[in-house]
Tab-separated table of C-alpha atoms in Angstrom:
chain	number	residue	atom	x	y	z
A	3	MET	CA	40.349	41.361	60.980
A	4	ASN	CA	42.436	38.678	62.670
A	5	LEU	CA	45.055	37.709	60.057
A	6	GLU	CA	46.637	35.169	62.339
A	7	LYS	CA	43.657	33.004	62.168
A	8	LYS	CA	43.599	33.118	58.446
A	9	ASN	CA	47.310	32.375	57.847
A	10	PRO	CA	47.049	28.572	58.550
A	11	THR	CA	44.268	28.262	55.940
A	12	VAL	CA	46.337	30.180	53.364
A	13	LYS	CA	49.479	28.210	54.092
A	14	SER	CA	47.548	24.872	53.668
A	15	ALA	CA	46.153	26.023	50.359
A	16	ASP	CA	49.675	26.997	49.287
A	17	ARG	CA	51.018	23.609	50.195
A	18	VAL	CA	48.395	21.819	48.294
A	19	LEU	CA	49.102	23.950	45.215
A	20	ASP	CA	52.830	23.353	45.635
A	21	ILE	CA	52.252	19.698	45.662
A	22	PHE	CA	50.223	19.900	42.409
A	23	GLU	CA	52.876	21.986	40.720
A	24	LEU	CA	55.516	19.544	41.858
A	25	PHE	CA	53.587	16.605	40.296
A	26	ALA	CA	53.263	18.597	37.028
A	27	GLU	CA	57.042	18.344	36.759
A	28	VAL	CA	57.643	14.938	38.282
A	29	MET	CA	55.212	12.113	37.560
A	30	GLU	CA	55.762	9.997	40.680
A	31	LEU	CA	57.383	10.707	44.124
A	32	ASN	CA	57.598	9.206	47.517
A	33	LEU	CA	56.795	11.015	50.835
A	34	ASN	CA	60.512	11.866	51.655
A	35	GLU	CA	61.137	13.185	48.088
A	36	ILE	CA	57.990	15.479	48.346
A	37	SER	CA	58.990	16.688	51.790
A	38	ARG	CA	62.606	17.387	50.647
A	39	ARG	CA	61.664	19.163	47.481
A	40	LEU	CA	59.142	21.384	49.220
A	41	ASP	CA	61.191	21.812	52.358
A	42	LEU	CA	58.271	20.724	54.485
A	43	PRO	CA	57.972	18.397	57.519
A	44	THR	CA	57.087	14.853	56.407
A	45	SER	CA	54.221	14.816	59.049
A	46	SER	CA	52.633	17.871	57.406
A	47	VAL	CA	53.033	16.561	53.967
A	48	PHE	CA	51.690	13.131	54.954
A	49	LYS	CA	48.436	14.661	56.230
A	50	ILE	CA	47.953	16.685	53.046
A	51	LEU	CA	48.604	13.620	50.876
A	52	GLN	CA	46.090	11.578	52.753
A	53	ASN	CA	43.382	14.266	52.230
A	54	LEU	CA	44.232	14.455	48.528
A	55	ILE	CA	44.051	10.702	48.229
A	56	SER	CA	40.682	10.484	49.939
A	57	ARG	CA	39.334	13.039	47.399
A	58	GLY	CA	40.791	11.285	44.377
A	59	TYR	CA	43.361	14.026	43.567
A	60	LEU	CA	46.294	11.744	44.289
A	61	GLU	CA	46.826	8.008	44.020
A	62	LYS	CA	49.307	5.812	45.960
A	63	ASP	CA	51.328	2.897	44.598
A	64	GLU	CA	51.465	0.676	47.695
A	65	SER	CA	54.142	-1.556	46.216
A	66	ARG	CA	56.544	1.325	45.670
A	67	LYS	CA	55.256	3.692	48.382
A	68	THR	CA	54.975	6.469	45.742
A	69	PHE	CA	52.313	9.017	44.877
A	70	ARG	CA	51.034	10.401	41.531
A	71	LEU	CA	48.183	12.562	40.216
A	72	GLY	CA	44.751	10.831	40.630
A	73	TYR	CA	41.723	10.531	38.412
A	74	LYS	CA	40.026	13.565	39.839
A	75	VAL	CA	42.474	15.914	38.424
A	76	PHE	CA	41.969	14.491	34.960
A	77	GLU	CA	38.219	14.467	35.466
A	78	ILE	CA	38.246	18.093	36.128
A	79	GLY	CA	40.668	18.682	33.245
A	80	ALA	CA	38.364	16.757	30.916
A	81	LYS	CA	35.327	18.833	31.955
A	82	TYR	CA	37.337	21.923	31.394
A	83	VAL	CA	38.605	20.785	28.017
A	84	GLN	CA	34.970	20.253	26.964
A	85	ASN	CA	34.598	23.964	26.864
A	86	THR	CA	37.544	24.667	24.569
A	87	ASN	CA	37.270	25.272	20.852
A	88	LEU	CA	38.739	21.888	20.016
A	89	THR	CA	35.896	19.942	21.661
A	90	THR	CA	33.341	22.452	20.381
A	91	GLU	CA	34.544	21.854	16.819
A	92	PHE	CA	34.628	18.168	17.552
A	93	GLY	CA	30.969	18.252	18.479
A	94	GLN	CA	30.059	19.729	15.110
A	95	ILE	CA	32.193	17.334	13.129
A	96	ALA	CA	31.082	14.295	15.156
A	97	GLN	CA	27.501	15.284	14.651
A	98	HIS	CA	27.977	15.238	10.899
A	99	ILE	CA	29.454	11.706	11.173
A	100	VAL	CA	26.521	10.497	13.351
A	101	ASN	CA	24.069	12.046	10.958
A	102	GLU	CA	25.685	10.113	8.068
A	103	ILE	CA	26.334	6.604	9.515
A	104	ASN	CA	24.729	6.779	12.948
A	105	GLU	CA	27.692	5.342	14.927
A	106	ALA	CA	29.441	6.729	18.012
A	107	VAL	CA	32.362	9.133	17.673
A	108	TYR	CA	35.020	9.756	20.345
A	109	LEU	CA	37.847	12.230	21.181
A	110	SER	CA	40.662	11.384	23.564
A	111	ILE	CA	44.021	12.614	24.786
A	112	ARG	CA	46.855	10.719	26.530
A	113	ASN	CA	47.233	10.366	30.260
A	114	ASP	CA	50.518	8.618	30.943
A	115	ASN	CA	49.908	4.946	29.595
A	116	LYS	CA	46.155	5.430	29.279
A	117	ILE	CA	43.849	7.408	27.064
A	118	LEU	CA	41.288	9.819	28.577
A	119	TYR	CA	37.956	10.281	26.774
A	120	ILE	CA	37.284	14.018	26.708
A	121	ALA	CA	34.383	14.295	24.283
A	122	GLU	CA	31.904	12.021	22.479
A	123	LYS	CA	28.839	12.057	20.275
A	124	GLN	CA	26.667	8.982	20.644
A	125	SER	CA	24.608	7.371	17.901
A	126	THR	CA	20.746	7.004	18.184
A	127	GLN	CA	20.944	3.184	17.601
A	128	LEU	CA	19.015	1.090	20.055
A	129	VAL	CA	22.124	-1.051	20.672
A	130	ARG	CA	24.966	1.388	21.599
A	131	LEU	CA	27.767	1.945	24.038
A	132	VAL	CA	27.240	3.552	27.307
A	133	SER	CA	28.954	6.992	27.801
A	134	HIS	CA	32.796	6.819	27.739
A	135	LEU	CA	33.283	10.479	28.831
A	136	GLY	CA	36.040	10.656	31.527
A	137	MET	CA	36.866	6.963	31.254
A	138	GLN	CA	40.488	5.804	30.894
A	139	LEU	CA	41.718	2.735	29.040
A	140	PRO	CA	45.245	1.354	28.445
A	141	LEU	CA	46.785	2.988	25.327
A	142	HIS	CA	47.813	-0.367	23.798
A	143	SER	CA	44.167	-1.708	23.930
A	144	THR	CA	42.456	1.033	22.006
A	145	ALA	CA	42.572	2.354	18.457
A	146	MET	CA	42.945	5.955	19.659
A	147	GLY	CA	45.578	4.837	22.142
A	148	LYS	CA	47.668	3.091	19.575
A	149	MET	CA	47.355	6.097	17.274
A	150	ILE	CA	48.701	8.376	20.072
A	151	LEU	CA	51.522	5.812	20.680
A	152	SER	CA	52.482	6.001	17.025
A	153	GLY	CA	53.484	9.490	17.533
A	154	LEU	CA	56.098	8.596	20.148
A	155	ASN	CA	59.507	7.233	19.294
A	156	ASP	CA	60.263	3.598	19.923
A	157	LYS	CA	62.258	4.376	23.092
A	158	GLU	CA	59.430	6.360	24.598
A	159	ILE	CA	57.031	3.445	23.899
A	160	ALA	CA	59.417	0.940	25.381
A	161	ASP	CA	59.815	3.140	28.470
A	162	LEU	CA	56.033	3.026	29.000
A	163	TYR	CA	56.071	-0.766	28.957
A	164	PRO	CA	59.121	-2.007	30.932
A	165	GLU	CA	57.517	-5.459	31.014
A	166	SER	CA	57.427	-7.327	27.818
A	167	GLN	CA	53.962	-8.753	28.570
A	168	LEU	CA	51.163	-6.257	28.447
A	169	GLY	CA	47.851	-6.278	30.362
A	170	VAL	CA	44.894	-7.736	28.449
A	171	LEU	CA	41.229	-6.661	28.557
A	172	THR	CA	39.869	-9.205	26.116
A	173	GLU	CA	41.127	-12.188	24.161
A	174	GLN	CA	41.987	-9.853	21.260
A	175	THR	CA	44.036	-7.322	23.240
A	176	ILE	CA	47.647	-7.020	22.157
A	177	ASP	CA	49.618	-8.844	24.830
A	178	SER	CA	53.319	-8.178	24.186
A	179	LEU	CA	55.494	-5.165	23.445
A	180	GLU	CA	56.773	-6.959	20.293
A	181	ASN	CA	53.344	-7.328	18.844
A	182	LEU	CA	52.487	-3.724	19.821
A	183	MET	CA	55.507	-2.409	17.955
A	184	ALA	CA	54.447	-4.409	14.928
A	185	HIS	CA	51.113	-2.658	15.096
A	186	ILE	CA	52.674	0.705	15.625
A	187	LYS	CA	54.853	0.286	12.443
A	188	GLU	CA	51.659	-0.343	10.374
A	189	ILE	CA	49.985	2.631	11.894
A	190	ARG	CA	52.758	4.915	11.046
A	191	GLN	CA	52.654	3.721	7.469
A	192	GLU	CA	48.883	3.951	7.082
A	193	ASN	CA	48.223	6.849	9.453
A	194	ILE	CA	45.051	5.107	10.770
A	195	ALA	CA	44.688	2.706	13.720
A	196	TYR	CA	42.176	-0.110	14.467
A	197	SER	CA	40.779	-1.874	17.419
A	198	ARG	CA	38.954	-5.197	16.759
A	199	GLY	CA	37.391	-6.106	20.186
A	200	GLU	CA	40.739	-5.402	21.928
A	201	ALA	CA	39.323	-2.977	24.529
A	202	ILE	CA	35.545	-4.111	24.554
A	203	GLN	CA	34.510	-7.442	23.175
A	204	GLY	CA	32.438	-7.046	20.086
A	205	ILE	CA	33.352	-3.481	19.327
A	206	GLN	CA	35.418	-2.401	16.385
A	207	CYS	CA	37.023	1.128	16.077
A	208	ALA	CA	38.939	3.102	13.593
A	209	ALA	CA	41.036	6.105	14.773
A	210	ALA	CA	42.931	8.962	13.225
A	211	PRO	CA	45.439	11.493	14.577
A	212	ILE	CA	44.896	15.083	15.604
A	213	TYR	CA	48.014	17.208	15.303
A	214	ASN	CA	49.201	20.503	16.904
A	215	SER	CA	50.950	23.333	15.162
A	216	GLU	CA	54.319	21.498	15.727
A	217	LYS	CA	52.928	18.502	13.793
A	218	LYS	CA	52.801	16.350	16.984
A	219	ILE	CA	49.914	14.040	17.763
A	220	VAL	CA	48.115	15.540	20.697
A	221	ALA	CA	44.739	13.724	20.460
A	222	ALA	CA	42.970	11.087	18.491
A	223	MET	CA	39.488	10.685	17.095
A	224	SER	CA	37.602	7.424	16.613
A	225	ILE	CA	34.479	5.896	15.326
A	226	SER	CA	33.110	2.784	17.057
A	227	ILE	CA	30.763	0.172	15.771
A	228	PRO	CA	29.341	-3.082	17.279
A	229	SER	CA	30.439	-6.167	15.270
A	230	THR	CA	26.768	-7.048	14.708
A	231	ARG	CA	26.375	-3.947	12.430
A	232	TRP	CA	29.747	-4.282	10.859
A	233	ASN	CA	30.187	-4.776	7.090
A	234	GLU	CA	32.834	-3.844	4.515
A	235	GLN	CA	30.849	-0.894	3.096
A	236	ILE	CA	30.245	0.908	6.437
A	237	TRP	CA	33.831	0.058	7.627
A	238	SER	CA	35.323	1.707	4.540
A	239	ARG	CA	33.090	4.784	5.062
A	240	MET	CA	34.004	4.874	8.808
A	241	LYS	CA	37.700	5.120	7.776
A	242	GLU	CA	37.135	7.855	5.340
A	243	LEU	CA	35.033	9.902	7.822
A	244	VAL	CA	37.439	9.549	10.795
A	245	ILE	CA	40.422	10.548	8.700
A	246	GLU	CA	38.483	13.513	7.266
A	247	GLY	CA	37.190	14.553	10.720
A	248	ALA	CA	40.525	14.297	12.332
A	249	TYR	CA	42.136	16.290	9.515
A	250	LYS	CA	39.643	19.175	10.052
A	251	LEU	CA	40.291	19.128	13.785
A	252	SER	CA	44.093	19.270	13.153
A	253	LEU	CA	43.605	22.316	10.940
A	254	ILE	CA	41.398	24.014	13.580
A	255	ASN	CA	44.109	23.142	16.276
A	256	TYR	CA	46.860	24.397	14.083
A	257	TYR	CA	45.316	27.778	13.348
A	258	GLN	CA	44.261	28.270	16.974
A	259	GLN	CA	47.929	27.820	18.031
A	260	SER	CA	49.594	29.776	15.207
């Protein structure tokens, strides 16, 4: 066996893994920083980065000339997480909710300033949302995102939004940090979050938190309903079911980690 011919391939794989491990520690870096931290020539690092960008494993911020993990990493992570006990238990709990009120149920985790949908159970209604699985939306625009934000302290939230004006998806999206913080205050008091057409026009959601064994919010669960089917009775039942479902998932998560 000619080991010399195999060494370059092994080295390239090691360098790719080194880059991934580096981004697990530092969220965003430029080319020179990556080269210096890994003690590699910038020319070699540049070629690897370009390959990773082309495959979606890294993203580049052209304005700052920095790199960060791309959607493909989280897509793979989401597919992997689907096989864990949490998402398995979610499927059973969500199916019970769909059986009772026949509206869509979702599970998400945080990815920087976005939520990543990792599991869902769709309704059988003729009018329903398309699949959200693997989709990412801004935290401040969704019920689950605002619920996850409520688990951070005020400084951590402010650091996520250095600009006072926030990006909007619809006319109802929260558009300022001041308004967002007011919503977060209410969510912390009520332990439930809402979205009324803030991410998708005409869709209303109620979300509840999922805790880990350290009592930190690590995920969120929501039920969504089109405004055309909304009424006070079903909205009240949605809130009860999402709180109950998230509580059950929190208990499962707690005992799995204990």
